[in-house]
Tab-separated table of C-alpha atoms and ligand atoms in Angstrom:
chain	number	residue	atom	x	y	z
A	1	MET	CA	6.195	-79.882	160.814
A	2	ARG	CA	8.277	-76.829	161.668
A	3	ALA	CA	8.252	-73.828	159.326
A	4	TRP	CA	9.441	-70.246	159.461
A	5	VAL	CA	6.836	-67.643	158.485
A	6	VAL	CA	6.874	-63.897	157.879
A	7	ASP	CA	4.920	-62.911	160.989
A	8	HIS	CA	4.915	-59.189	160.207
A	9	THR	CA	7.120	-57.195	157.871
A	10	ALA	CA	9.783	-55.214	159.708
A	11	PRO	CA	13.519	-54.466	159.593
A	12	VAL	CA	15.282	-57.798	160.006
A	13	ASP	CA	16.792	-56.824	163.372
A	14	GLU	CA	13.224	-56.585	164.737
A	15	HIS	CA	12.690	-60.316	164.037
A	16	PRO	CA	9.931	-60.333	161.396
A	17	LEU	CA	10.204	-64.139	161.048
A	18	ARG	CA	8.670	-66.599	163.497
A	19	ARG	CA	8.988	-70.394	163.624
A	20	VAL	CA	5.668	-72.220	163.851
A	21	ASP	CA	4.178	-75.716	163.785
A	22	ARG	CA	2.029	-76.391	160.752
A	23	ALA	CA	0.439	-79.461	159.149
A	24	GLU	CA	2.560	-81.118	156.469
A	25	PRO	CA	1.395	-80.079	152.995
A	26	GLU	CA	-0.198	-82.756	150.797
A	27	PRO	CA	0.751	-82.701	147.111
A	28	GLY	CA	-2.090	-81.872	144.736
A	29	ALA	CA	-2.493	-83.123	141.171
A	30	GLY	CA	0.787	-82.873	139.269
A	31	GLN	CA	2.682	-81.900	142.411
A	32	VAL	CA	5.412	-83.582	144.407
A	33	ARG	CA	6.181	-83.250	148.082
A	34	VAL	CA	9.826	-82.609	148.880
A	35	ARG	CA	11.439	-83.499	152.204
A	36	ILE	CA	13.761	-80.510	152.521
A	37	SER	CA	17.446	-81.063	153.159
A	38	CYS	CA	18.479	-77.425	152.885
A	39	CYS	CA	17.467	-74.097	151.384
A	40	GLY	CA	19.568	-71.236	150.096
A	41	VAL	CA	19.041	-67.750	151.516
A	42	CYS	CA	18.312	-65.168	148.830
A	43	ARG	CA	18.103	-61.395	149.136
A	44	THR	CA	14.492	-61.670	147.966
A	45	ASP	CA	13.713	-63.424	151.274
A	46	LEU	CA	15.057	-60.359	153.029
A	47	HIS	CA	12.927	-58.033	150.856
A	48	LEU	CA	9.859	-60.107	151.845
A	49	ALA	CA	10.659	-60.078	155.551
A	50	GLU	CA	11.311	-56.337	155.505
A	51	GLY	CA	8.289	-55.525	153.336
A	52	ASP	CA	10.055	-54.124	150.248
A	53	LEU	CA	8.107	-56.897	148.482
A	54	PRO	CA	4.779	-57.585	150.211
A	55	PRO	CA	4.216	-61.308	150.991
A	56	LYS	CA	1.286	-62.608	148.880
A	57	GLN	CA	-0.342	-64.407	151.803
A	58	PRO	CA	-0.254	-64.045	155.589
A	59	GLY	CA	2.095	-66.389	157.415
A	60	LEU	CA	4.092	-67.062	154.271
A	61	THR	CA	7.147	-69.326	154.445
A	62	PRO	CA	10.066	-67.848	152.463
A	63	GLY	CA	12.792	-69.735	150.636
A	64	HIS	CA	13.123	-70.668	146.969
A	65	GLU	CA	16.482	-72.443	146.619
A	66	ILE	CA	15.230	-75.751	147.959
A	67	VAL	CA	17.116	-79.033	147.797
A	68	GLY	CA	15.546	-82.234	149.036
A	69	ARG	CA	14.176	-85.639	148.155
A	70	ILE	CA	10.728	-86.422	146.880
A	71	ASP	CA	8.729	-88.351	149.461
A	72	THR	CA	5.193	-88.301	147.985
A	73	LEU	CA	3.779	-87.988	144.474
A	74	GLY	CA	0.496	-86.184	143.867
A	75	ALA	CA	-2.145	-87.582	141.505
A	76	GLY	CA	-0.760	-87.945	137.999
A	77	ALA	CA	2.780	-86.864	138.929
A	78	SER	CA	5.167	-89.116	137.005
A	79	ARG	CA	8.277	-87.126	136.119
A	80	PHE	CA	10.224	-88.175	139.212
A	81	ALA	CA	10.419	-91.213	141.456
A	82	VAL	CA	10.000	-91.173	145.210
A	83	GLY	CA	13.464	-90.715	146.723
A	84	GLU	CA	14.912	-88.660	143.862
A	85	ARG	CA	16.926	-85.580	144.752
A	86	VAL	CA	15.488	-82.413	143.207
A	87	GLY	CA	15.701	-78.626	143.343
A	88	VAL	CA	12.675	-76.386	143.790
A	89	PRO	CA	13.366	-72.913	142.361
A	90	TRP	CA	11.833	-69.425	142.361
A	91	LEU	CA	9.644	-70.009	139.278
A	92	GLY	CA	7.033	-72.372	140.671
A	93	GLY	CA	4.384	-72.096	137.960
A	94	THR	CA	2.942	-70.169	135.046
A	95	ASP	CA	-0.455	-70.231	133.330
A	96	GLY	CA	1.050	-71.512	130.062
A	97	SER	CA	-1.613	-69.627	128.130
A	98	CYS	CA	-0.953	-65.881	128.305
A	99	ARG	CA	0.644	-64.086	125.361
A	100	TYR	CA	4.081	-64.150	127.038
A	101	CYS	CA	3.991	-67.878	127.792
A	102	ARG	CA	2.844	-68.577	124.243
A	103	ARG	CA	5.833	-66.755	122.768
A	104	GLY	CA	8.350	-68.521	125.032
A	105	ALA	CA	8.739	-65.701	127.559
A	106	GLU	CA	7.237	-67.474	130.567
A	107	ASN	CA	9.409	-65.323	132.855
A	108	LEU	CA	6.962	-62.505	132.016
A	109	CYS	CA	3.823	-64.613	132.634
A	110	LEU	CA	0.785	-62.596	133.702
A	111	ALA	CA	-0.163	-65.170	136.351
A	112	PRO	CA	3.089	-66.632	137.690
A	113	VAL	CA	3.520	-68.607	140.897
A	114	PHE	CA	6.718	-67.834	142.771
A	115	THR	CA	8.009	-70.220	145.410
A	116	GLY	CA	8.294	-68.548	148.796
A	117	TRP	CA	6.251	-65.529	147.666
A	118	ASP	CA	2.917	-66.776	146.252
A	119	VAL	CA	3.165	-70.198	147.904
A	120	HIS	CA	5.093	-71.555	150.895
A	121	GLY	CA	8.809	-72.028	150.361
A	122	GLY	CA	11.736	-73.864	151.816
A	123	TYR	CA	12.395	-72.537	155.332
A	124	ALA	CA	10.524	-75.612	156.560
A	125	ASP	CA	10.697	-79.396	156.884
A	126	ALA	CA	8.770	-80.026	153.644
A	127	CYS	CA	7.070	-78.258	150.753
A	128	VAL	CA	5.010	-79.117	147.697
A	129	ALA	CA	5.836	-78.054	144.143
A	130	ASP	CA	4.490	-78.486	140.619
A	131	GLU	CA	6.693	-81.229	139.167
A	132	ALA	CA	6.958	-79.433	135.817
A	133	TYR	CA	8.975	-76.628	137.464
A	134	VAL	CA	11.302	-78.812	139.527
A	135	TYR	CA	14.902	-79.497	138.430
A	136	ARG	CA	17.215	-82.456	138.571
A	137	LEU	CA	20.543	-81.336	140.076
A	138	PRO	CA	24.181	-81.902	139.030
A	139	GLU	CA	25.289	-85.067	140.809
A	140	LYS	CA	28.749	-83.747	141.614
A	141	LEU	CA	27.402	-81.068	143.960
A	142	ASP	CA	26.237	-81.879	147.462
A	143	ASP	CA	22.953	-80.413	148.718
A	144	GLU	CA	24.523	-77.334	150.297
A	145	HIS	CA	26.446	-76.351	147.171
A	146	ALA	CA	23.542	-77.111	144.829
A	147	ALA	CA	21.031	-74.896	146.685
A	148	PRO	CA	22.398	-71.457	145.643
A	149	LEU	CA	22.317	-72.493	141.992
A	150	LEU	CA	18.509	-72.525	142.090
A	151	CYS	CA	17.943	-68.765	142.186
A	152	ALA	CA	21.263	-66.967	142.587
A	153	GLY	CA	22.737	-69.103	139.830
A	154	ILE	CA	19.818	-69.189	137.404
A	155	ILE	CA	18.903	-65.491	137.691
A	156	GLY	CA	22.570	-64.528	137.436
A	157	TYR	CA	22.824	-66.598	134.272
A	158	ARG	CA	19.826	-64.823	132.762
A	159	ALA	CA	21.343	-61.469	133.767
A	160	LEU	CA	24.562	-62.480	132.019
A	161	GLN	CA	22.615	-63.164	128.807
A	162	ARG	CA	20.829	-59.814	129.197
A	163	ALA	CA	24.191	-58.004	129.553
A	164	ALA	CA	24.967	-59.229	126.017
A	165	VAL	CA	28.761	-59.385	126.331
A	166	PRO	CA	30.345	-60.637	123.089
A	167	PRO	CA	32.741	-63.631	123.221
A	168	GLY	CA	35.971	-62.596	124.956
A	169	GLY	CA	34.359	-59.298	125.937
A	170	ARG	CA	34.612	-57.185	129.062
A	171	LEU	CA	32.044	-57.647	131.840
A	172	GLY	CA	31.596	-55.436	134.907
A	173	ILE	CA	29.931	-56.872	138.007
A	174	TYR	CA	28.553	-54.393	140.562
A	175	GLY	CA	27.971	-55.983	143.947
A	176	PHE	CA	29.425	-59.383	144.759
A	177	GLY	CA	27.040	-61.534	146.771
A	178	GLY	CA	25.447	-64.936	146.270
A	179	SER	CA	24.366	-64.454	142.667
A	180	ALA	CA	27.342	-62.427	141.454
A	181	HIS	CA	29.997	-64.832	142.675
A	182	ILE	CA	28.366	-67.695	140.721
A	183	THR	CA	27.833	-65.575	137.598
A	184	ALA	CA	31.468	-64.440	137.654
A	185	GLN	CA	32.572	-68.086	137.525
A	186	ILE	CA	30.387	-68.738	134.469
A	187	ALA	CA	31.691	-65.593	132.716
A	188	LEU	CA	35.325	-66.484	133.425
A	189	HIS	CA	34.780	-70.013	132.100
A	190	GLN	CA	33.275	-68.474	128.957
A	191	GLY	CA	36.439	-66.422	128.408
A	192	MET	CA	35.190	-62.977	129.408
A	193	ARG	CA	37.364	-60.461	131.186
A	194	VAL	CA	35.607	-59.843	134.494
A	195	HIS	CA	35.897	-56.641	136.541
A	196	VAL	CA	34.271	-56.723	139.975
A	197	LEU	CA	33.236	-53.485	141.677
A	198	THR	CA	31.909	-53.982	145.175
A	199	ARG	CA	31.980	-52.790	148.746
A	200	GLY	CA	33.191	-55.103	151.484
A	201	GLU	CA	36.698	-56.480	152.000
A	202	GLY	CA	35.420	-60.065	152.163
A	203	ASN	CA	33.575	-59.740	148.843
A	204	ARG	CA	36.623	-58.228	147.133
A	205	ALA	CA	38.835	-61.005	148.486
A	206	LEU	CA	36.409	-63.661	147.178
A	207	ALA	CA	36.332	-61.994	143.739
A	208	ALA	CA	40.135	-62.012	143.571
A	209	GLU	CA	40.265	-65.634	144.720
A	210	LEU	CA	37.835	-66.659	141.964
A	211	GLY	CA	40.092	-65.086	139.347
A	212	ALA	CA	38.490	-61.728	138.516
A	213	ASP	CA	40.691	-59.646	136.210
A	214	SER	CA	40.333	-56.633	138.484
A	215	VAL	CA	38.629	-55.858	141.767
A	216	GLY	CA	37.662	-52.411	143.001
A	217	ASP	CA	35.251	-50.496	145.210
A	218	ALA	CA	31.656	-50.068	144.009
A	219	ALA	CA	32.135	-46.510	142.772
A	220	ASP	CA	35.577	-47.078	141.191
A	221	THR	CA	36.130	-46.850	137.443
A	222	PRO	CA	37.094	-50.239	135.972
A	223	PRO	CA	40.498	-50.406	134.229
A	224	GLU	CA	38.906	-50.676	130.772
A	225	PRO	CA	35.518	-49.756	129.263
A	226	LEU	CA	32.875	-52.463	129.608
A	227	ASP	CA	30.917	-54.241	126.864
A	228	GLY	CA	28.332	-55.212	129.430
A	229	ALA	CA	27.683	-54.903	133.135
A	230	ILE	CA	25.385	-56.483	135.683
A	231	LEU	CA	24.120	-54.583	138.710
A	232	PHE	CA	23.567	-57.083	141.520
A	233	ALA	CA	23.614	-54.598	144.413
A	234	PRO	CA	20.074	-53.286	145.126
A	235	ALA	CA	21.444	-49.743	144.872
A	236	GLY	CA	19.893	-47.469	142.228
A	237	GLU	CA	22.642	-44.889	142.756
A	238	LEU	CA	25.049	-47.285	141.036
A	239	VAL	CA	23.104	-47.177	137.748
A	240	PRO	CA	24.717	-43.909	136.507
A	241	VAL	CA	28.089	-45.137	137.810
A	242	ALA	CA	27.799	-48.360	135.803
A	243	MET	CA	26.447	-46.561	132.713
A	244	ARG	CA	29.508	-44.279	132.678
A	245	ALA	CA	31.743	-47.364	132.769
A	246	LEU	CA	30.137	-48.831	129.615
A	247	ASP	CA	31.812	-48.589	126.260
A	248	ARG	CA	29.813	-47.341	123.259
A	249	GLY	CA	26.996	-49.802	122.574
A	250	GLY	CA	27.378	-51.409	125.998
A	251	THR	CA	24.506	-52.814	128.065
A	252	LEU	CA	23.746	-52.690	131.764
A	253	ALA	CA	21.471	-55.456	133.103
A	254	ILE	CA	19.859	-54.928	136.512
A	255	ALA	CA	19.586	-58.357	138.120
A	256	GLY	CA	17.631	-57.684	141.297
A	257	ILE	CA	13.895	-57.984	141.890
A	258	TRP	CA	14.038	-54.763	143.922
A	259	LEU	CA	16.154	-51.632	143.449
A	260	SER	CA	16.272	-48.328	145.304
A	261	ASP	CA	15.334	-45.328	143.138
A	262	ILE	CA	17.641	-44.496	140.236
A	263	PRO	CA	18.926	-40.906	140.164
A	264	SER	CA	18.500	-38.948	136.931
A	265	LEU	CA	20.840	-39.890	134.089
A	266	ARG	CA	22.955	-37.455	132.087
A	267	TYR	CA	22.130	-38.239	128.503
A	268	ALA	CA	25.476	-37.362	126.893
A	269	SER	CA	27.775	-39.317	129.211
A	270	GLU	CA	25.462	-42.002	130.572
A	271	LEU	CA	23.109	-43.085	127.767
A	272	PHE	CA	24.064	-41.665	124.352
A	273	GLU	CA	26.214	-43.703	121.964
A	274	GLU	CA	23.689	-46.519	122.248
A	275	ARG	CA	24.338	-47.496	125.832
A	276	GLN	CA	21.378	-49.483	127.127
A	277	VAL	CA	19.915	-50.315	130.505
A	278	ARG	CA	17.723	-53.410	130.958
A	279	SER	CA	15.994	-55.167	133.808
A	280	VAL	CA	15.927	-58.912	134.436
A	281	THR	CA	12.625	-60.500	135.434
A	282	ALA	CA	12.627	-64.030	136.840
A	283	ASN	CA	13.670	-66.736	134.361
A	284	THR	CA	12.312	-69.352	132.033
A	285	ARG	CA	12.679	-73.072	132.721
A	286	ARG	CA	14.976	-73.159	129.719
A	287	ASP	CA	17.309	-70.658	131.429
A	288	GLY	CA	17.362	-72.999	134.426
A	289	GLU	CA	18.116	-76.130	132.410
A	290	GLU	CA	20.838	-74.366	130.387
A	291	PHE	CA	22.455	-72.922	133.489
A	292	LEU	CA	22.436	-76.183	135.464
A	293	ALA	CA	24.028	-78.002	132.510
A	294	LEU	CA	26.746	-75.324	132.238
A	295	ALA	CA	27.310	-75.322	136.000
A	296	ALA	CA	27.857	-79.084	135.888
A	297	ARG	CA	30.163	-78.875	132.869
A	298	PHE	CA	32.271	-76.033	134.294
A	299	GLY	CA	32.256	-77.457	137.820
A	300	ILE	CA	30.802	-74.273	139.283
A	301	THR	CA	30.966	-74.422	143.063
A	302	PRO	CA	29.324	-71.706	145.136
A	303	THR	CA	31.049	-70.449	148.267
A	304	THR	CA	28.586	-71.208	151.053
A	305	VAL	CA	28.011	-70.526	154.727
A	306	ALA	CA	25.896	-73.134	156.541
A	307	TYR	CA	23.323	-72.360	159.242
A	308	PRO	CA	20.998	-74.759	161.065
A	309	MET	CA	17.343	-74.223	160.098
A	310	GLU	CA	16.544	-72.904	163.580
A	311	ARG	CA	18.888	-69.989	162.836
A	312	ALA	CA	17.314	-68.952	159.512
A	313	ASP	CA	16.511	-65.521	160.976
A	314	ASP	CA	20.179	-65.037	161.890
A	315	ALA	CA	21.186	-66.006	158.356
A	316	LEU	CA	18.893	-63.290	156.976
A	317	ALA	CA	20.239	-60.722	159.446
A	318	ASP	CA	23.809	-61.632	158.541
A	319	LEU	CA	22.924	-61.217	154.847
A	320	ALA	CA	21.386	-57.795	155.552
A	321	HIS	CA	24.520	-56.647	157.366
A	322	GLY	CA	27.016	-58.153	154.901
A	323	ARG	CA	28.508	-60.416	157.566
A	324	PHE	CA	29.471	-63.203	155.137
A	325	SER	CA	30.615	-63.552	151.536
A	326	GLY	CA	29.077	-66.005	149.094
A	327	ALA	CA	25.709	-67.605	149.847
A	328	ALA	CA	24.073	-68.721	153.090
A	329	VAL	CA	22.287	-72.087	153.205
A	330	VAL	CA	19.979	-73.214	156.023
A	331	HIS	CA	19.904	-76.933	156.862
A	332	ASN	CA	17.374	-79.271	158.408
B	1	LIG	ZN1	1.659	-66.974	131.185
B	2	LIG	ZN1	16.111	-65.543	144.838
């Protein structure tokens, strides 16, 4: 089969990805093999290609927003039937036994398996996955529009919980890419007032189109103090900016897996009065199930840009340079 691999880590314009021929993977015990229809392109894939996050094995295939149909069941796999449409997400496995798993915080597992980081992902014709970590997908969404839900959607949903905005409260969203534009739709459906602060004309136009209450540049002050904010842009310099925009008792959640260094904070104006800053680390399967149910109920539809699989490297480059708004999806 054909698969993209991280050949060497380098800036995306130096073509760190290479397309290779590789034997089809065989599903092990409890695994399913998925014939991939399409795969969403996440900023994490870019961090892997560029080396911000080191790939966990040489020749790794990125991609963790995988939509396809099961074509082979491994020994003992019984949760799905051959032919069923499924989604393979970022969280590909946990040990189930560490102190975090035992207390229901499997997102913090000491021995996690991440799709497209620890094991081969979805920029390929097929992949294998542990059936216990695979999702059924909302029937109303086609493959292309379901793919971005699997990381951008789920992680954004967890970030929204971590931002702890009360019902009807005021949410700030810093950066407006694949994850943010899905999260904004959830927040608006839940009755929050949503203020989007982002660079890029296209991103601001998309935010306005989706019904944001206000739209400004990344460093602007929102029109009202925020109960909670989510930083989606991988830009540490926006942390003090977002902290200053919080109301007393407000919370900033940092959604990304990678962030540039955070400048020093001024205690009086950026942290005192019980402002909080929190990170977001992966997700639990429960987050995923809750989010997918909400996405189906609210009719959440990501804005997508389609690329053929042979142009996956161009999709990553276009993401790096902000050449599209919404989420890119590569298709077989
Ligand atoms: Zn664990
Ligand atoms: Zn991701």
